[in-house]
PDB file of C-alpha atoms in Angstrom:
ATOM      1  CA  GLU D   1     197.336 -43.033  50.023  1.00 95.00           C
ATOM      2  CA  VAL D   2     199.970 -40.256  50.804  1.00 97.00           C
ATOM      3  CA  GLN D   3     198.269 -37.319  48.605  1.00 98.00           C
ATOM      4  CA  LEU D   4     199.599 -33.132  48.320  1.00 98.00           C
ATOM      5  CA  VAL D   5     197.506 -30.617  46.669  1.00 98.00           C
ATOM      6  CA  GLU D   6     199.084 -27.477  46.377  1.00 98.00           C
ATOM      7  CA  SER D   7     196.977 -23.951  45.219  1.00 97.00           C
ATOM      8  CA  GLY D   8     197.493 -20.086  45.855  1.00 96.00           C
ATOM      9  CA  GLY D   9     199.552 -19.900  42.205  1.00 95.00           C
ATOM     10  CA  VAL D  10     198.195 -16.783  40.258  1.00 94.00           C
ATOM     11  CA  VAL D  11     200.137 -14.011  37.847  1.00 97.00           C
ATOM     12  CA  VAL D  12     202.013 -11.723  40.903  1.00 97.00           C
ATOM     13  CA  GLN D  13     203.493  -8.487  39.006  1.00 97.00           C
ATOM     14  CA  PRO D  14     207.756  -8.194  41.165  1.00 97.00           C
ATOM     15  CA  GLY D  15     207.685  -6.525  44.534  1.00 97.00           C
ATOM     16  CA  GLY D  16     204.575  -8.226  45.402  1.00 97.00           C
ATOM     17  CA  SER D  17     203.182 -10.468  47.696  1.00 98.00           C
ATOM     18  CA  LEU D  18     201.528 -14.477  47.679  1.00 97.00           C
ATOM     19  CA  ARG D  19     201.000 -17.076  49.906  1.00 98.00           C
ATOM     20  CA  LEU D  20     200.945 -21.208  48.879  1.00 98.00           C
ATOM     21  CA  SER D  21     199.533 -23.721  50.450  1.00 98.00           C
ATOM     22  CA  CYS D  22     199.778 -27.503  51.011  1.00 98.00           C
ATOM     23  CA  ALA D  23     196.742 -30.027  51.440  1.00 98.00           C
ATOM     24  CA  ALA D  24     198.711 -32.989  53.078  1.00 98.00           C
ATOM     25  CA  SER D  25     196.406 -36.161  53.394  1.00 98.00           C
ATOM     26  CA  GLY D  26     197.056 -40.113  54.104  1.00 97.00           C
ATOM     27  CA  PHE D  27     199.650 -39.917  55.921  1.00 97.00           C
ATOM     28  CA  THR D  28     200.475 -38.671  59.708  1.00 97.00           C
ATOM     29  CA  PHE D  29     201.573 -34.514  58.690  1.00 97.00           C
ATOM     30  CA  ASP D  30     203.145 -33.845  61.438  1.00 94.00           C
ATOM     31  CA  ASP D  31     205.351 -37.120  61.982  1.00 95.00           C
ATOM     32  CA  TYR D  32     207.822 -35.848  59.196  1.00 96.00           C
ATOM     33  CA  ALA D  33     209.513 -32.676  57.569  1.00 96.00           C
ATOM     34  CA  MET D  34     208.345 -31.137  54.480  1.00 97.00           C
ATOM     35  CA  HIS D  35     209.331 -28.925  52.046  1.00 97.00           C
ATOM     36  CA  TRP D  36     208.636 -26.910  48.276  1.00 98.00           C
ATOM     37  CA  VAL D  37     210.646 -27.209  45.897  1.00 98.00           C
ATOM     38  CA  ARG D  38     210.307 -25.180  42.227  1.00 98.00           C
ATOM     39  CA  GLN D  39     210.985 -25.518  39.195  1.00 98.00           C
ATOM     40  CA  ALA D  40     210.677 -22.793  36.600  1.00 98.00           C
ATOM     41  CA  PRO D  41     209.412 -23.291  32.600  1.00 96.00           C
ATOM     42  CA  GLY D  42     211.920 -25.850  30.674  1.00 95.00           C
ATOM     43  CA  LYS D  43     214.494 -25.477  33.864  1.00 96.00           C
ATOM     44  CA  GLY D  44     216.105 -28.146  36.344  1.00 97.00           C
ATOM     45  CA  LEU D  45     214.037 -28.645  39.869  1.00 97.00           C
ATOM     46  CA  GLU D  46     215.920 -26.084  42.189  1.00 97.00           C
ATOM     47  CA  TRP D  47     214.637 -26.763  45.732  1.00 96.00           C
ATOM     48  CA  VAL D  48     213.507 -24.186  48.510  1.00 97.00           C
ATOM     49  CA  SER D  49     212.833 -25.279  51.666  1.00 97.00           C
ATOM     50  CA  LEU D  50     212.268 -27.488  53.821  1.00 96.00           C
ATOM     51  CA  ILE D  51     210.968 -26.828  57.904  1.00 95.00           C
ATOM     52  CA  SER D  52     210.715 -29.974  60.190  1.00 94.00           C
ATOM     53  CA  TRP D  53     208.061 -32.015  61.142  1.00 95.00           C
ATOM     54  CA  ASP D  54     207.062 -29.555  64.315  1.00 94.00           C
ATOM     55  CA  GLY D  55     208.155 -26.170  63.034  1.00 94.00           C
ATOM     56  CA  GLY D  56     211.717 -25.406  64.878  1.00 93.00           C
ATOM     57  CA  SER D  57     213.909 -25.680  62.123  1.00 93.00           C
ATOM     58  CA  THR D  58     213.800 -24.284  59.198  1.00 95.00           C
ATOM     59  CA  TYR D  59     216.168 -24.375  55.650  1.00 94.00           C
ATOM     60  CA  TYR D  60     216.133 -21.673  52.828  1.00 95.00           C
ATOM     61  CA  ALA D  61     218.007 -21.495  49.879  1.00 95.00           C
ATOM     62  CA  ASP D  62     220.132 -18.179  48.689  1.00 94.00           C
ATOM     63  CA  SER D  63     217.989 -16.578  45.947  1.00 96.00           C
ATOM     64  CA  VAL D  64     215.158 -17.176  48.423  1.00 97.00           C
ATOM     65  CA  LYS D  65     216.111 -16.347  51.757  1.00 97.00           C
ATOM     66  CA  GLY D  66     215.246 -13.572  53.743  1.00 97.00           C
ATOM     67  CA  ARG D  67     211.965 -12.862  51.124  1.00 98.00           C
ATOM     68  CA  PHE D  68     210.770 -16.438  51.691  1.00 98.00           C
ATOM     69  CA  THR D  69     209.008 -18.163  54.948  1.00 98.00           C
ATOM     70  CA  ILE D  70     208.087 -21.677  54.678  1.00 98.00           C
ATOM     71  CA  SER D  71     206.276 -22.544  58.088  1.00 98.00           C
ATOM     72  CA  ARG D  72     202.991 -24.763  59.039  1.00 98.00           C
ATOM     73  CA  ASP D  73     199.947 -25.883  61.306  1.00 98.00           C
ATOM     74  CA  ASN D  74     200.066 -29.863  61.589  1.00 97.00           C
ATOM     75  CA  SER D  75     195.874 -28.980  62.744  1.00 97.00           C
ATOM     76  CA  LYS D  76     195.083 -28.519  59.554  1.00 98.00           C
ATOM     77  CA  ASN D  77     197.656 -30.803  58.303  1.00 98.00           C
ATOM     78  CA  SER D  78     198.951 -27.963  55.589  1.00 98.00           C
ATOM     79  CA  LEU D  79     201.885 -26.743  54.650  1.00 98.00           C
ATOM     80  CA  TYR D  80     202.405 -22.909  53.652  1.00 98.00           C
ATOM     81  CA  LEU D  81     205.054 -20.712  51.559  1.00 98.00           C
ATOM     82  CA  GLN D  82     205.543 -17.061  52.215  1.00 98.00           C
ATOM     83  CA  MET D  83     206.782 -15.653  49.143  1.00 98.00           C
ATOM     84  CA  ASN D  84     207.460 -11.701  49.446  1.00 98.00           C
ATOM     85  CA  SER D  85     209.239  -9.103  47.531  1.00 98.00           C
ATOM     86  CA  LEU D  86     208.398 -11.671  44.353  1.00 98.00           C
ATOM     87  CA  ARG D  87     210.739 -10.995  41.283  1.00 98.00           C
ATOM     88  CA  ALA D  88     210.623 -12.368  37.677  1.00 97.00           C
ATOM     89  CA  GLU D  89     212.782 -14.763  37.941  1.00 97.00           C
ATOM     90  CA  ASP D  90     211.118 -16.280  41.231  1.00 98.00           C
ATOM     91  CA  THR D  91     208.337 -17.689  38.000  1.00 98.00           C
ATOM     92  CA  ALA D  92     208.231 -21.064  38.639  1.00 98.00           C
ATOM     93  CA  LEU D  93     205.599 -24.391  38.947  1.00 98.00           C
ATOM     94  CA  TYR D  94     206.228 -24.743  42.777  1.00 98.00           C
ATOM     95  CA  TYR D  95     206.492 -28.003  44.414  1.00 98.00           C
ATOM     96  CA  CYS D  96     205.032 -29.463  48.070  1.00 98.00           C
ATOM     97  CA  ALA D  97     206.968 -32.077  49.071  1.00 98.00           C
ATOM     98  CA  LYS D  98     206.923 -34.933  52.048  1.00 97.00           C
ATOM     99  CA  ASP D  99     210.478 -35.798  53.590  1.00 96.00           C
ATOM    100  CA  ALA D 100     211.010 -39.545  54.727  1.00 94.00           C
ATOM    101  CA  ASN D 101     211.989 -38.202  57.964  1.00 89.00           C
ATOM    102  CA  TYR D 102     211.437 -35.989  60.661  1.00 82.00           C
ATOM    103  CA  GLY D 103     214.137 -33.667  61.186  1.00 75.00           C
ATOM    104  CA  SER D 104     216.516 -32.272  58.040  1.00 72.00           C
ATOM    105  CA  GLY D 105     218.721 -33.970  55.524  1.00 66.00           C
ATOM    106  CA  SER D 106     216.589 -36.879  54.760  1.00 87.00           C
ATOM    107  CA  TYR D 107     215.045 -37.256  51.119  1.00 94.00           C
ATOM    108  CA  VAL D 108     211.851 -37.008  49.392  1.00 95.00           C
ATOM    109  CA  ASP D 109     209.493 -39.706  49.181  1.00 96.00           C
ATOM    110  CA  TYR D 110     206.471 -38.275  47.382  1.00 97.00           C
ATOM    111  CA  TRP D 111     205.717 -35.112  45.514  1.00 98.00           C
ATOM    112  CA  GLY D 112     202.017 -32.934  44.868  1.00 98.00           C
ATOM    113  CA  GLN D 113     201.561 -32.153  41.351  1.00 97.00           C
ATOM    114  CA  GLY D 114     202.769 -27.993  41.649  1.00 98.00           C
ATOM    115  CA  THR D 115     201.070 -24.406  41.737  1.00 98.00           C
ATOM    116  CA  LEU D 116     202.303 -22.009  39.346  1.00 98.00           C
ATOM    117  CA  VAL D 117     203.817 -18.736  40.150  1.00 98.00           C
ATOM    118  CA  THR D 118     204.387 -16.249  37.633  1.00 98.00           C
ATOM    119  CA  VAL D 119     206.006 -12.747  38.566  1.00 98.00           C
ATOM    120  CA  SER D 120     205.731  -9.904  35.291  1.00 96.00           C
ATOM    121  CA  SER D 121     204.338  -7.340  35.082  1.00 93.00           C
TER     122      SER D 121
ATOM    123  CA  GLN E   1     224.557 -23.503  38.726  1.00 82.00           C
ATOM    124  CA  SER E   2     223.946 -26.424  39.826  1.00 88.00           C
ATOM    125  CA  VAL E   3     225.646 -27.722  43.150  1.00 92.00           C
ATOM    126  CA  LEU E   4     225.596 -31.114  41.519  1.00 97.00           C
ATOM    127  CA  THR E   5     227.144 -31.924  38.399  1.00 97.00           C
ATOM    128  CA  GLN E   6     224.833 -34.258  35.804  1.00 98.00           C
ATOM    129  CA  PRO E   7     225.338 -34.538  32.143  1.00 97.00           C
ATOM    130  CA  PRO E   8     222.812 -32.650  30.445  1.00 97.00           C
ATOM    131  CA  SER E   9     221.798 -35.615  28.176  1.00 97.00           C
ATOM    132  CA  ALA E  10     222.478 -38.894  27.944  1.00 98.00           C
ATOM    133  CA  SER E  11     220.869 -41.543  25.071  1.00 97.00           C
ATOM    134  CA  GLY E  12     220.767 -45.569  24.658  1.00 97.00           C
ATOM    135  CA  THR E  13     219.184 -48.058  22.446  1.00 97.00           C
ATOM    136  CA  PRO E  14     216.224 -50.539  23.843  1.00 97.00           C
ATOM    137  CA  GLY E  15     217.427 -53.199  25.814  1.00 97.00           C
ATOM    138  CA  GLN E  16     221.123 -51.206  26.304  1.00 97.00           C
ATOM    139  CA  ARG E  17     222.219 -50.156  30.072  1.00 98.00           C
ATOM    140  CA  VAL E  18     222.907 -46.463  30.504  1.00 98.00           C
ATOM    141  CA  THR E  19     224.566 -44.561  33.643  1.00 98.00           C
ATOM    142  CA  ILE E  20     224.206 -40.753  34.553  1.00 98.00           C
ATOM    143  CA  SER E  21     226.756 -39.720  36.673  1.00 98.00           C
ATOM    144  CA  CYS E  22     226.288 -37.233  39.878  1.00 98.00           C
ATOM    145  CA  SER E  23     229.252 -35.157  40.739  1.00 98.00           C
ATOM    146  CA  GLY E  24     229.378 -33.446  44.313  1.00 97.00           C
ATOM    147  CA  SER E  25     232.368 -32.904  46.686  1.00 96.00           C
ATOM    148  CA  SER E  26     232.517 -33.380  50.623  1.00 96.00           C
ATOM    149  CA  SER E  27     229.534 -30.984  52.080  1.00 95.00           C
ATOM    150  CA  ASN E  28     227.273 -32.514  49.863  1.00 95.00           C
ATOM    151  CA  ILE E  29     227.871 -36.412  48.455  1.00 97.00           C
ATOM    152  CA  GLY E  30     231.274 -37.238  49.915  1.00 96.00           C
ATOM    153  CA  SER E  31     228.928 -36.600  53.313  1.00 95.00           C
ATOM    154  CA  ASN E  32     225.452 -37.196  52.644  1.00 95.00           C
ATOM    155  CA  THR E  33     223.733 -40.252  51.258  1.00 96.00           C
ATOM    156  CA  VAL E  34     222.239 -39.782  47.642  1.00 97.00           C
ATOM    157  CA  ASN E  35     218.639 -40.117  45.877  1.00 98.00           C
ATOM    158  CA  TRP E  36     217.261 -40.642  42.121  1.00 98.00           C
ATOM    159  CA  TYR E  37     214.108 -39.257  40.811  1.00 98.00           C
ATOM    160  CA  GLN E  38     213.037 -39.413  37.971  1.00 98.00           C
ATOM    161  CA  GLN E  39     210.734 -36.701  36.496  1.00 98.00           C
ATOM    162  CA  LEU E  40     208.434 -38.239  32.879  1.00 97.00           C
ATOM    163  CA  PRO E  41     207.168 -35.409  30.703  1.00 94.00           C
ATOM    164  CA  GLY E  42     204.500 -33.178  32.015  1.00 93.00           C
ATOM    165  CA  THR E  43     204.505 -35.433  34.924  1.00 97.00           C
ATOM    166  CA  ALA E  44     205.446 -34.525  38.827  1.00 97.00           C
ATOM    167  CA  PRO E  45     208.906 -36.038  39.784  1.00 98.00           C
ATOM    168  CA  LYS E  46     209.186 -39.706  41.572  1.00 97.00           C
ATOM    169  CA  LEU E  47     211.775 -41.088  43.895  1.00 97.00           C
ATOM    170  CA  LEU E  48     213.069 -43.963  41.827  1.00 98.00           C
ATOM    171  CA  ILE E  49     216.852 -44.661  44.387  1.00 98.00           C
ATOM    172  CA  TYR E  50     217.231 -43.477  47.583  1.00 97.00           C
ATOM    173  CA  SER E  51     220.153 -43.539  49.922  1.00 96.00           C
ATOM    174  CA  ASN E  52     222.930 -44.406  47.791  1.00 97.00           C
ATOM    175  CA  ASN E  53     221.475 -46.764  45.995  1.00 97.00           C
ATOM    176  CA  GLN E  54     218.006 -48.334  47.910  1.00 97.00           C
ATOM    177  CA  ARG E  55     214.419 -49.022  45.462  1.00 98.00           C
ATOM    178  CA  PRO E  56     211.385 -47.267  46.610  1.00 96.00           C
ATOM    179  CA  SER E  57     208.690 -50.320  45.926  1.00 95.00           C
ATOM    180  CA  GLY E  58     207.248 -50.592  42.317  1.00 95.00           C
ATOM    181  CA  VAL E  59     210.847 -49.211  41.173  1.00 97.00           C
ATOM    182  CA  PRO E  60     212.740 -52.137  39.215  1.00 96.00           C
ATOM    183  CA  ASP E  61     215.523 -53.199  39.869  1.00 96.00           C
ATOM    184  CA  ARG E  62     216.456 -52.140  36.333  1.00 97.00           C
ATOM    185  CA  PHE E  63     217.069 -49.256  38.194  1.00 98.00           C
ATOM    186  CA  SER E  64     220.217 -49.210  40.396  1.00 98.00           C
ATOM    187  CA  GLY E  65     222.753 -47.125  42.533  1.00 98.00           C
ATOM    188  CA  SER E  66     225.286 -46.766  43.687  1.00 98.00           C
ATOM    189  CA  LYS E  67     227.858 -43.616  45.666  1.00 98.00           C
ATOM    190  CA  SER E  68     231.754 -43.785  45.355  1.00 97.00           C
ATOM    191  CA  GLY E  69     233.471 -41.203  47.335  1.00 97.00           C
ATOM    192  CA  THR E  70     231.636 -36.891  46.211  1.00 97.00           C
ATOM    193  CA  SER E  71     230.171 -38.834  42.774  1.00 98.00           C
ATOM    194  CA  ALA E  72     227.450 -40.856  42.224  1.00 98.00           C
ATOM    195  CA  SER E  73     225.493 -42.820  39.333  1.00 98.00           C
ATOM    196  CA  LEU E  74     222.366 -44.382  38.449  1.00 98.00           C
ATOM    197  CA  ALA E  75     222.447 -47.201  36.492  1.00 98.00           C
ATOM    198  CA  ILE E  76     219.026 -48.493  34.037  1.00 98.00           C
ATOM    199  CA  SER E  77     219.659 -51.900  32.129  1.00 97.00           C
ATOM    200  CA  GLY E  78     217.680 -53.095  29.720  1.00 97.00           C
ATOM    201  CA  LEU E  79     216.604 -49.446  29.088  1.00 97.00           C
ATOM    202  CA  GLN E  80     212.411 -48.744  27.771  1.00 97.00           C
ATOM    203  CA  SER E  81     211.196 -46.281  25.740  1.00 96.00           C
ATOM    204  CA  GLU E  82     209.563 -45.244  28.633  1.00 96.00           C
ATOM    205  CA  ASP E  83     212.665 -44.662  30.479  1.00 97.00           C
ATOM    206  CA  GLU E  84     212.757 -42.038  28.592  1.00 97.00           C
ATOM    207  CA  ALA E  85     212.599 -39.069  30.872  1.00 97.00           C
ATOM    208  CA  ASP E  86     214.777 -35.894  32.669  1.00 98.00           C
ATOM    209  CA  TYR E  87     216.563 -38.041  36.261  1.00 98.00           C
ATOM    210  CA  TYR E  88     217.918 -35.979  38.759  1.00 98.00           C
ATOM    211  CA  CYS E  89     220.106 -36.161  41.908  1.00 98.00           C
ATOM    212  CA  ALA E  90     220.179 -34.708  45.163  1.00 97.00           C
ATOM    213  CA  ALA E  91     221.446 -34.982  48.651  1.00 96.00           C
ATOM    214  CA  TRP E  92     221.807 -33.111  51.799  1.00 94.00           C
ATOM    215  CA  ASP E  93     224.264 -29.919  51.649  1.00 94.00           C
ATOM    216  CA  ASP E  94     226.656 -29.273  55.252  1.00 93.00           C
ATOM    217  CA  SER E  95     227.459 -25.984  54.238  1.00 89.00           C
ATOM    218  CA  LEU E  96     225.795 -22.839  54.962  1.00 80.00           C
ATOM    219  CA  ASN E  97     223.710 -23.741  57.647  1.00 85.00           C
ATOM    220  CA  GLY E  98     222.912 -26.326  55.948  1.00 89.00           C
ATOM    221  CA  ARG E  99     219.754 -27.364  52.597  1.00 92.00           C
ATOM    222  CA  TRP E 100     218.951 -29.771  49.889  1.00 94.00           C
ATOM    223  CA  VAL E 101     220.926 -29.418  46.711  1.00 95.00           C
ATOM    224  CA  PHE E 102     220.116 -31.425  42.931  1.00 97.00           C
ATOM    225  CA  GLY E 103     222.047 -32.061  40.209  1.00 98.00           C
ATOM    226  CA  GLY E 104     220.644 -30.148  37.081  1.00 97.00           C
ATOM    227  CA  GLY E 105     219.447 -32.602  35.031  1.00 97.00           C
ATOM    228  CA  THR E 106     220.109 -35.108  32.531  1.00 98.00           C
ATOM    229  CA  LYS E 107     217.263 -35.999  29.740  1.00 98.00           C
ATOM    230  CA  LEU E 108     217.589 -39.577  28.988  1.00 98.00           C
ATOM    231  CA  THR E 109     216.604 -39.861  25.025  1.00 97.00           C
ATOM    232  CA  VAL E 110     215.774 -43.869  24.307  1.00 96.00           C
ATOM    233  CA  LEU E 111     216.546 -43.781  20.535  1.00 93.00           C
TER     234      LEU E 111
END
């Protein structure tokens, strides 16, 4: 059974930094690309970032480019999102999600339960 | 403003057939496959349709997807109360070095 468990969400001040983690199990982690997708309170889904199976290719939404960095450690079956220069509009539930393929333009087939990031003074 | 355009709401009565549209452009729906997600209240999204019209194992055949040009649709037949949820379309977009894009979501109400 595929399991994705996010952690690291907290309340942080504007301008601060945070690292989210996602522990994956139930599948061969280094065979698949992984995503971060977020959902602001009461709002729709917003794709944040994607990393290929080997970490060699990364993609970002314009809203986070230059501030967020996605990475993975295949030896630990873990996905990360380093978030810097946080803004109030980054407040959201952040989902870790598994892609159905190893590269880029496939689709998300499994989602975690999310970790809540609140940016507030 | 979402790259993919969905109606904010839809509704139907039990047993009815409803459709939800998703409009995009040549850089996303026009050149890539469309996927649909269902998000029940208070839960994580779930894959409903992938590659335009494929259902994952366990998704009832009441749910179907289609695509034509730069638009796609999700159809739900034999509407049930448990179908009340938010529905999102998504696709890969070839512009700006590549990115995933979602529709703004459609809240389906079963009357």
